[in-house]
mmCIF file of C-alpha atoms and ligand atoms in Angstrom:
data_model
loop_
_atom_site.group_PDB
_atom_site.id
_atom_site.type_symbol
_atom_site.label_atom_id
_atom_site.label_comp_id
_atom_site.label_asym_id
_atom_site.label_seq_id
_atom_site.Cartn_x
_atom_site.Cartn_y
_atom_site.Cartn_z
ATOM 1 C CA UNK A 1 1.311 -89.401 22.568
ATOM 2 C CA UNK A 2 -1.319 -89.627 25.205
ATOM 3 C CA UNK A 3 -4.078 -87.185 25.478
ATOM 4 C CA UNK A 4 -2.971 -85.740 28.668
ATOM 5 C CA UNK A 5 0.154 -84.196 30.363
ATOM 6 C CA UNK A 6 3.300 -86.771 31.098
ATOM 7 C CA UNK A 7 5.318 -83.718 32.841
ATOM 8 C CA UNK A 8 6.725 -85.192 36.054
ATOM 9 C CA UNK A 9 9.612 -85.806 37.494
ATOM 10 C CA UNK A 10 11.955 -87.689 35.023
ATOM 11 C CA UNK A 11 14.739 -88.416 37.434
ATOM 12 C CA UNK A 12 12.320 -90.533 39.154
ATOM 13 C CA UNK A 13 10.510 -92.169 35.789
ATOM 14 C CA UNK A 14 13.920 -93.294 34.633
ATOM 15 C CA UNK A 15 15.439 -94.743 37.814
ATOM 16 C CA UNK A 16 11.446 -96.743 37.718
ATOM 17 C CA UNK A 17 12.970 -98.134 33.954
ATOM 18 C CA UNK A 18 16.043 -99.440 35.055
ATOM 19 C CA UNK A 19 18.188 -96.688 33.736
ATOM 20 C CA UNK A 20 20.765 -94.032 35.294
ATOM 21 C CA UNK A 21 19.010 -90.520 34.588
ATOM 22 C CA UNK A 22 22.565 -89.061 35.072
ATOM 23 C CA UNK A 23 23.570 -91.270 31.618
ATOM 24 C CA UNK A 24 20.518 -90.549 29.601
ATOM 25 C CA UNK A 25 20.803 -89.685 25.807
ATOM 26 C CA UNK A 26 20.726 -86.113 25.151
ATOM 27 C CA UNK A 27 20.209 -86.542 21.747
ATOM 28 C CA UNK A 28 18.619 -89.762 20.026
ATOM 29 C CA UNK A 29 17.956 -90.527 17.036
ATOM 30 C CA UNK A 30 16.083 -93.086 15.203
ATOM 31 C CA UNK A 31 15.617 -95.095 11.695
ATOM 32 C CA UNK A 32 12.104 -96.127 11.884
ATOM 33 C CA UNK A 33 12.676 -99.020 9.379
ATOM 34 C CA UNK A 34 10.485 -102.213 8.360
ATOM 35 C CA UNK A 35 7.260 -100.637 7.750
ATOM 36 C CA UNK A 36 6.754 -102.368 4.596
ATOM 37 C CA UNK A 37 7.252 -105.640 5.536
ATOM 38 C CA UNK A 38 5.219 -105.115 8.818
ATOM 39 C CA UNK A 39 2.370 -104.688 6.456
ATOM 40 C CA UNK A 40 3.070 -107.140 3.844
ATOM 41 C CA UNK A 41 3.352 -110.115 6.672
ATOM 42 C CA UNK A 42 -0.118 -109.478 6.737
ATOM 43 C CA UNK A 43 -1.074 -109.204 3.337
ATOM 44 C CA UNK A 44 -2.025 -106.098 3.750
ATOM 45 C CA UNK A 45 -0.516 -102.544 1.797
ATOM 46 C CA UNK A 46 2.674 -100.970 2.385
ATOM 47 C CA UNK A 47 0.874 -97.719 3.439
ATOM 48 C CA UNK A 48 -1.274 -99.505 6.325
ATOM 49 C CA UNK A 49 2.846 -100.009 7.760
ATOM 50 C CA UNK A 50 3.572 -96.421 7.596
ATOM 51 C CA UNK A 51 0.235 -95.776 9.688
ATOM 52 C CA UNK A 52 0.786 -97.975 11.980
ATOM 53 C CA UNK A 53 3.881 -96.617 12.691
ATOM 54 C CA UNK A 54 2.793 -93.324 13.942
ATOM 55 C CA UNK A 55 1.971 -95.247 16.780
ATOM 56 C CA UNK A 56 5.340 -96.135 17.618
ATOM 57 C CA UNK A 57 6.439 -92.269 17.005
ATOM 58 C CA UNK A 58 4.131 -91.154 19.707
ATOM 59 C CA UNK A 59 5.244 -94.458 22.100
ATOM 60 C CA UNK A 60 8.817 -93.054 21.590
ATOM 61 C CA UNK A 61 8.234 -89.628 21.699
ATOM 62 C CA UNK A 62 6.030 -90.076 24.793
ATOM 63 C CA UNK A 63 8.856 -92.066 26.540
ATOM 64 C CA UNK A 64 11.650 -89.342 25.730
ATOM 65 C CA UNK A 65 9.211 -86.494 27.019
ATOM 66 C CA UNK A 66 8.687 -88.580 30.467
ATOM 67 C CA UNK A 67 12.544 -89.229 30.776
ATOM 68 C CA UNK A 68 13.550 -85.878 30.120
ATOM 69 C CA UNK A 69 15.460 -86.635 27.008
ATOM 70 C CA UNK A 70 15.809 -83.187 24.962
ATOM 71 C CA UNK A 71 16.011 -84.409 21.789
ATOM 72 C CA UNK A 72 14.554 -86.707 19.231
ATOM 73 C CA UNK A 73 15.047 -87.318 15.545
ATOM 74 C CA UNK A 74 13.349 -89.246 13.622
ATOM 75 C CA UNK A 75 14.265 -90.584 10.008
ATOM 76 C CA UNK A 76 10.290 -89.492 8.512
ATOM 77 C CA UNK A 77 11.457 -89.630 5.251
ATOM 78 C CA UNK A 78 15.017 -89.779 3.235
ATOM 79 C CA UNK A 79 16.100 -87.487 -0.016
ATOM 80 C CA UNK A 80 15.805 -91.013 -1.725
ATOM 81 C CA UNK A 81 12.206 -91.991 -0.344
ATOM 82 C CA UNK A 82 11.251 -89.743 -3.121
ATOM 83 C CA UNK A 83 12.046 -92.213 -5.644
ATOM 84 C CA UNK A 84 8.986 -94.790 -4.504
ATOM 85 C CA UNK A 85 6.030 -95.322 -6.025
ATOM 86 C CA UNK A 86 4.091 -91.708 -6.373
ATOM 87 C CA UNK A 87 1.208 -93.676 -4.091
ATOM 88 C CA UNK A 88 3.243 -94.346 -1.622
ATOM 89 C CA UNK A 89 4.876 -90.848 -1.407
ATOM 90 C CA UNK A 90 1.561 -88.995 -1.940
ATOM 91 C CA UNK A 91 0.323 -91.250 1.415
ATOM 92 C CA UNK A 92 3.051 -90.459 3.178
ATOM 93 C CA UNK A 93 2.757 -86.931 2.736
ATOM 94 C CA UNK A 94 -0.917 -87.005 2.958
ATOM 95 C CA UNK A 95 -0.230 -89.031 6.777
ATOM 96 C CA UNK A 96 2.473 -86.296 7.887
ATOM 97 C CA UNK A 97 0.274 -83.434 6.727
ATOM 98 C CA UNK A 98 -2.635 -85.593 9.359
ATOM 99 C CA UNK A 99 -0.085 -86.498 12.074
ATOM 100 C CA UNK A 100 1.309 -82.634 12.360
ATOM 101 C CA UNK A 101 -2.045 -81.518 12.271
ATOM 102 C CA UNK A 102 -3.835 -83.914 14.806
ATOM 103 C CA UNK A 103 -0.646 -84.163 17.469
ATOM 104 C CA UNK A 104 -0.632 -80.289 18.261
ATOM 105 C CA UNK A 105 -2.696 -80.515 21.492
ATOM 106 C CA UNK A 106 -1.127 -82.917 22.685
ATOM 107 C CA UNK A 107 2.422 -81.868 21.965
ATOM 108 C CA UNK A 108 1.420 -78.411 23.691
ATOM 109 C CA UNK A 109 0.502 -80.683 26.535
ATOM 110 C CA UNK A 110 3.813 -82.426 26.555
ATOM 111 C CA UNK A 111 5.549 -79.563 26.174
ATOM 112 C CA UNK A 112 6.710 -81.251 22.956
ATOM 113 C CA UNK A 113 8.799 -78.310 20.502
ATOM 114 C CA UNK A 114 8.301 -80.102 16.786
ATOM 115 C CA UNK A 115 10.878 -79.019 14.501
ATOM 116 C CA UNK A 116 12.239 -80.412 10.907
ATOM 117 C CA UNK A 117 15.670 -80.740 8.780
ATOM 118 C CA UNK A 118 15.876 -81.431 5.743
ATOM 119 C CA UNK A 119 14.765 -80.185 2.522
ATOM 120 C CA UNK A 120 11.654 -78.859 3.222
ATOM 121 C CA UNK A 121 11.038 -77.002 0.487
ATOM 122 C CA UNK A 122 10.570 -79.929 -1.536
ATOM 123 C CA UNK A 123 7.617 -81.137 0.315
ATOM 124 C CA UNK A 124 3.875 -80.449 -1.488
ATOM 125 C CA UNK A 125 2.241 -77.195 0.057
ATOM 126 C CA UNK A 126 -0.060 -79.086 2.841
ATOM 127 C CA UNK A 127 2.717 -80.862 4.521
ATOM 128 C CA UNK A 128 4.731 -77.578 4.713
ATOM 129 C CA UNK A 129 1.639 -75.422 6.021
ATOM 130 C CA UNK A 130 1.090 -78.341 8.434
ATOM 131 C CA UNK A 131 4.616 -77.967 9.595
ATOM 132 C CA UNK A 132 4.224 -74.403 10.075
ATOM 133 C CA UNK A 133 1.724 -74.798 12.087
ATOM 134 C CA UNK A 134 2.941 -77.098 14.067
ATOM 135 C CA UNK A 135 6.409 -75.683 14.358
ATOM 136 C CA UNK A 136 4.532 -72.473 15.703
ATOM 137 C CA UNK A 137 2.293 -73.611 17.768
ATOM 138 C CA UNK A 138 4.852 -75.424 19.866
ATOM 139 C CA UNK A 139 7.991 -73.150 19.293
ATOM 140 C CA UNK A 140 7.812 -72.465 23.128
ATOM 141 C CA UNK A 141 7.632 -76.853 24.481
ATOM 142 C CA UNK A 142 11.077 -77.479 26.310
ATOM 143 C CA UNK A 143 10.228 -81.330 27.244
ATOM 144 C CA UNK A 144 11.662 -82.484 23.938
ATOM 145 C CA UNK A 145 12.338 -81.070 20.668
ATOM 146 C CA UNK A 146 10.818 -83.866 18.499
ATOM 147 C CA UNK A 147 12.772 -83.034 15.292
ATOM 148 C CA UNK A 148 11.313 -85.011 11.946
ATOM 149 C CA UNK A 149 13.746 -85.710 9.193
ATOM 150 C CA UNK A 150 11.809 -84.751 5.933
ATOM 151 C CA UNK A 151 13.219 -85.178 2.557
ATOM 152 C CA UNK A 152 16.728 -85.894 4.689
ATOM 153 C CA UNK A 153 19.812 -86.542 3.380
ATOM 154 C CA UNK A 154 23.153 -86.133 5.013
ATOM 155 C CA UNK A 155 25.151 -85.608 1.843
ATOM 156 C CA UNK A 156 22.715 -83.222 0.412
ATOM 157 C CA UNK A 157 23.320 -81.563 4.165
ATOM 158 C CA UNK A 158 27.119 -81.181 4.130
ATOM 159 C CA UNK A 159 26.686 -79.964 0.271
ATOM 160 C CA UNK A 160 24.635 -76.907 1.333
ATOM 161 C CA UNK A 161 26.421 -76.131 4.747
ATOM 162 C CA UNK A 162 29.702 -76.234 2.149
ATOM 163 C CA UNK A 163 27.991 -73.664 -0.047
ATOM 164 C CA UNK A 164 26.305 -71.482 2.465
ATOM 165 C CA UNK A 165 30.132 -71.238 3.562
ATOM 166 C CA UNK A 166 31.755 -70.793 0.025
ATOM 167 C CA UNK A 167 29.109 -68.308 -0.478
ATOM 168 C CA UNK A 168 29.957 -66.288 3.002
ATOM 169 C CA UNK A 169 33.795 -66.480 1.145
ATOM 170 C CA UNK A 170 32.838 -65.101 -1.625
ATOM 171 C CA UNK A 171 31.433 -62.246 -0.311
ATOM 172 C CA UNK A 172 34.152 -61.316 2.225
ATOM 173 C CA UNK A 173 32.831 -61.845 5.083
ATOM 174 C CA UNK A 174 34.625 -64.604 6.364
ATOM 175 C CA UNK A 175 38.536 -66.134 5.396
ATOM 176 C CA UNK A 176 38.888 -69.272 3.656
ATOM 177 C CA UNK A 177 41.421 -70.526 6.030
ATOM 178 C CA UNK A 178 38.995 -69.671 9.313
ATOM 179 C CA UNK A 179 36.706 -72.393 7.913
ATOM 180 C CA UNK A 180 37.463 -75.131 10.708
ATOM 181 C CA UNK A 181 35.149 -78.014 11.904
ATOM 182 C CA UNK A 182 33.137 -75.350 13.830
ATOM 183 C CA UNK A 183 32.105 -73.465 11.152
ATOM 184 C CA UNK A 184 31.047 -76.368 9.210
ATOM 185 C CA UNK A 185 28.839 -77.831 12.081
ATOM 186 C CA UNK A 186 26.997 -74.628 12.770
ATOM 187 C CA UNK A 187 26.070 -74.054 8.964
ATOM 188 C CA UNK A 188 24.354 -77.532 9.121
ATOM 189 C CA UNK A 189 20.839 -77.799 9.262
ATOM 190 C CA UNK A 190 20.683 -78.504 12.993
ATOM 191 C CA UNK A 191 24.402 -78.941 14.910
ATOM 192 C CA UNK A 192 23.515 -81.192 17.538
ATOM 193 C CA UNK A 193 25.473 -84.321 18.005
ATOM 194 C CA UNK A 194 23.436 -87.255 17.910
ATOM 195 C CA UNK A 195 24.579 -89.974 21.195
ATOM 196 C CA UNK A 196 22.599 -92.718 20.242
ATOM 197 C CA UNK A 197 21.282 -94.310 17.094
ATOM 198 C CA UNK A 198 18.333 -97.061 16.912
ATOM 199 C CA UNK A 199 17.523 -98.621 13.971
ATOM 200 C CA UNK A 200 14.646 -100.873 13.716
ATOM 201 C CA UNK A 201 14.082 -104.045 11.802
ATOM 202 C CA UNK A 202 17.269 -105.547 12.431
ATOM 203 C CA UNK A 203 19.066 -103.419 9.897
ATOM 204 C CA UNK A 204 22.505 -102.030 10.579
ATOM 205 C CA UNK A 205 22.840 -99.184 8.442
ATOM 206 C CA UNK A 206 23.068 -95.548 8.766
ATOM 207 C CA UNK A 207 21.821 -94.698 5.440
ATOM 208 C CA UNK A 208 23.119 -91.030 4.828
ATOM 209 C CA UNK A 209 21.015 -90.298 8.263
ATOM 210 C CA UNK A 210 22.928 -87.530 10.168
ATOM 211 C CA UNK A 211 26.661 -88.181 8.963
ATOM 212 C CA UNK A 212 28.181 -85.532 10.595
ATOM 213 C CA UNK A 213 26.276 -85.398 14.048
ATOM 214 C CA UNK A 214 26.402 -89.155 14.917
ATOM 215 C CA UNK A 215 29.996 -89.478 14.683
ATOM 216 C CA UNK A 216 30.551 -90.057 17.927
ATOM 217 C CA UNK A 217 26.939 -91.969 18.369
ATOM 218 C CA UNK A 218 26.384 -95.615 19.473
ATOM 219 C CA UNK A 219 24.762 -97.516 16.986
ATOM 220 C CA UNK A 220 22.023 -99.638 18.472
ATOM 221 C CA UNK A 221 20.222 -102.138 15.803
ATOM 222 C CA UNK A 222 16.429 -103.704 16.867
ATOM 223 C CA UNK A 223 14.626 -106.886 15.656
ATOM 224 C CA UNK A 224 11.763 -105.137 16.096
ATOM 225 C CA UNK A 225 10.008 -103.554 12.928
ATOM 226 C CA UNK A 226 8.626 -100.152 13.288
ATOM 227 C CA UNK A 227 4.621 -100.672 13.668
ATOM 228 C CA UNK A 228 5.512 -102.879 16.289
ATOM 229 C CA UNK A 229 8.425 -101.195 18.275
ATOM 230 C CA UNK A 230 7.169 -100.397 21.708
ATOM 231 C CA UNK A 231 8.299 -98.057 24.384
ATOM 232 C CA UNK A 232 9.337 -101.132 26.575
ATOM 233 C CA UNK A 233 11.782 -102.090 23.758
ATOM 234 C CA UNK A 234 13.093 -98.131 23.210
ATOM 235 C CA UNK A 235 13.863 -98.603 26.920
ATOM 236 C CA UNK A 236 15.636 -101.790 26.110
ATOM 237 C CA UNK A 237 17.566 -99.536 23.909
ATOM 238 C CA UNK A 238 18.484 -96.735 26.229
ATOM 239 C CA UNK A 239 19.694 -99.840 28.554
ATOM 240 C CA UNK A 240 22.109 -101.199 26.180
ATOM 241 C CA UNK A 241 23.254 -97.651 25.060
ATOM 242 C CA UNK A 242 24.083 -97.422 28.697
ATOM 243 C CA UNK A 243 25.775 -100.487 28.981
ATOM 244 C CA UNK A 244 28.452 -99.149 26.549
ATOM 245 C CA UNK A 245 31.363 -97.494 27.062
ATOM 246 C CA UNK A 246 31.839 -94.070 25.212
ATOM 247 C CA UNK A 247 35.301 -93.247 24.555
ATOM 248 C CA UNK A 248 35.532 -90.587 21.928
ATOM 249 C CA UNK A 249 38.470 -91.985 20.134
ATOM 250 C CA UNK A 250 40.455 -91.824 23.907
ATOM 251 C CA UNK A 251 41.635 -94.761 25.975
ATOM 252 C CA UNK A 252 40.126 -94.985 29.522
ATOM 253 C CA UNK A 253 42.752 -94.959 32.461
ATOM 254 C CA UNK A 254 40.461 -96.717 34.654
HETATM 255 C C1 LIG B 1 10.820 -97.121 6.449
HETATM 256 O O1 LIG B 1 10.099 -98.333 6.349
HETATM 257 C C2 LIG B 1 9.926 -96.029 6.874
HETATM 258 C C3 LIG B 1 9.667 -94.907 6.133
HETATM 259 C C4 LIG B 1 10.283 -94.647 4.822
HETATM 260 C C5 LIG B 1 8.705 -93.885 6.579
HETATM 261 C C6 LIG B 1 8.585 -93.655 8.034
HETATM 262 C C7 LIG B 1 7.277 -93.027 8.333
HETATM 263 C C8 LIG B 1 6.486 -93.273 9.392
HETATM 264 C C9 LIG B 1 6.865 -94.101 10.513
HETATM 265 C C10 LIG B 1 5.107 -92.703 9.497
HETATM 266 C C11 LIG B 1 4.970 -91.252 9.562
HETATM 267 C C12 LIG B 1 5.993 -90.563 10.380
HETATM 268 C C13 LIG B 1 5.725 -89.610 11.290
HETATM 269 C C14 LIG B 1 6.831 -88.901 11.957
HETATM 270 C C15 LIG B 1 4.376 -89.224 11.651
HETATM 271 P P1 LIG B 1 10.010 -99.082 4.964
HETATM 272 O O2 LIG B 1 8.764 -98.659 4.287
HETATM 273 O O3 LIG B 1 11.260 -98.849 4.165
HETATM 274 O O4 LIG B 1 9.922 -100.567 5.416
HETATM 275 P P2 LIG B 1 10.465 -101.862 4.652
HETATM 276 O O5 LIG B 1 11.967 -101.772 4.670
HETATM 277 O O6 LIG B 1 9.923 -102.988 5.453
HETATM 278 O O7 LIG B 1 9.913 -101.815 3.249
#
């Protein structure tokens, strides 16, 4: 994100891009895939892909903040990322732990709210005191909620908003049978439906990212990988997602 304030009028900024503000995203989300290979095309380690990435983060973030798009997730890192080589993971955290630290002034100058799903109680003590701080620090930004999936996994997600309602059961203080599709959705880890999802690298997978909340979402796949995914081709996105037509299961009459 740039060093100084992007705060003005969005209407304007997104009619500039090509896009209808009136048909903006509310909620997008993103796989930030090919980081690897970014990195290896140049002989260079895996790692040097994930850093090169948080440029695209703030390129994207910086682009939903000046088109007034309220939310942003991003895929940081799955339940199964944990499974990579301990280097890998140990940089990964170490480069969160930086990124959360270093992007506070600037988020407060976005008016950026950072917030994170997942299981974040799994992540090693720096990144979660990091977090803290960052979610703190910014709980009052009402740009755009940048929301980083950590240690995400949508199964693991329906499992606990199951059990956080069987436990409610058990206890009396709700009825089995008043557990409908709204009760489910508000024990998730964050309810919001998702309306559009990009995936870099020219992958076209959702990969247990945000099961329940992008049922409804367009899927939007991009050659680009990660490191190199710039804010011109997010908007290239956005176009596209507008370009579709969102029916919600219904038929149009038009
Ligand atoms: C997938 O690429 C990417 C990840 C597992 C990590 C994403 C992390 C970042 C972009 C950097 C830090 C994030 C933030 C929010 C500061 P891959 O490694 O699977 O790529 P490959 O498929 O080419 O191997």
């Amino acid at each position: 994100m740039p060093a100084t304030s992007v705060l003005s009028d969005p209407h304007t900024h997104a009619r500039a891009c090509g896009l209808d503000p009136a048909r903006l995203p509310r909620h997008a989300a993103v796989i930030m895939d090919g980081n690897g290979r970014w990195a290896k095309r140049r002989g260079w380690e895996r790692f040097l892909g994930h850093r090169k990435g948080t440029e695209s983060v703030r390129a994207v973030t910086t682009a939903c903040v000046e088109l007034g798009i309220s939310r942003l997730t991003l895929y940081a890192f799955s339940s199964e990322n944990w499974h990579r080589p301990r280097r890998e993971v140990d940089y990964l955290m170490d480069l969160l732990a930086e990124f959360l630290r270093g992007e506070i002034p600037t988020m407060l100058d976005n008016g950026v709210r950072l917030t994170a799903i997942g299981q974040l109680d799994r992540l090693p003590a720096q990144v979660v005191s990091a977090l803290d701080a960052a979610r703190s620090a910014t709980r009052d930004g009402t740009a755009t909620n940048l929301c980083l999936a950590l240690s995400y996994g949508g199964r693991d997600e329906l499992v606990a908003a199951c059990r956080q309602l069987a436990q409610r059961a058990v206890r009396g203080e709700i009825a089995p049978e008043s557990i409908d599709a709204e009760a489910l959705r508000s024990a998730l880890y964050s309810p919001e439906d998702v309306d559009v999802v990009i995936r870099t690298a020219g992958e076209r997978r959702m990969s247990n990212f945000l099961p329940w909340q992008a049922a409804y979402a367009e899927f939007i796949d991009h050659a680009a990988l990660w490191p190199e995914f710039t804010r011109d081709d997010f908007l290239a996105c956005l176009r596209e997602y507008q370009g579709r037509e969102r029916r919600f299961g219904c038929v149009t009459t038009s």
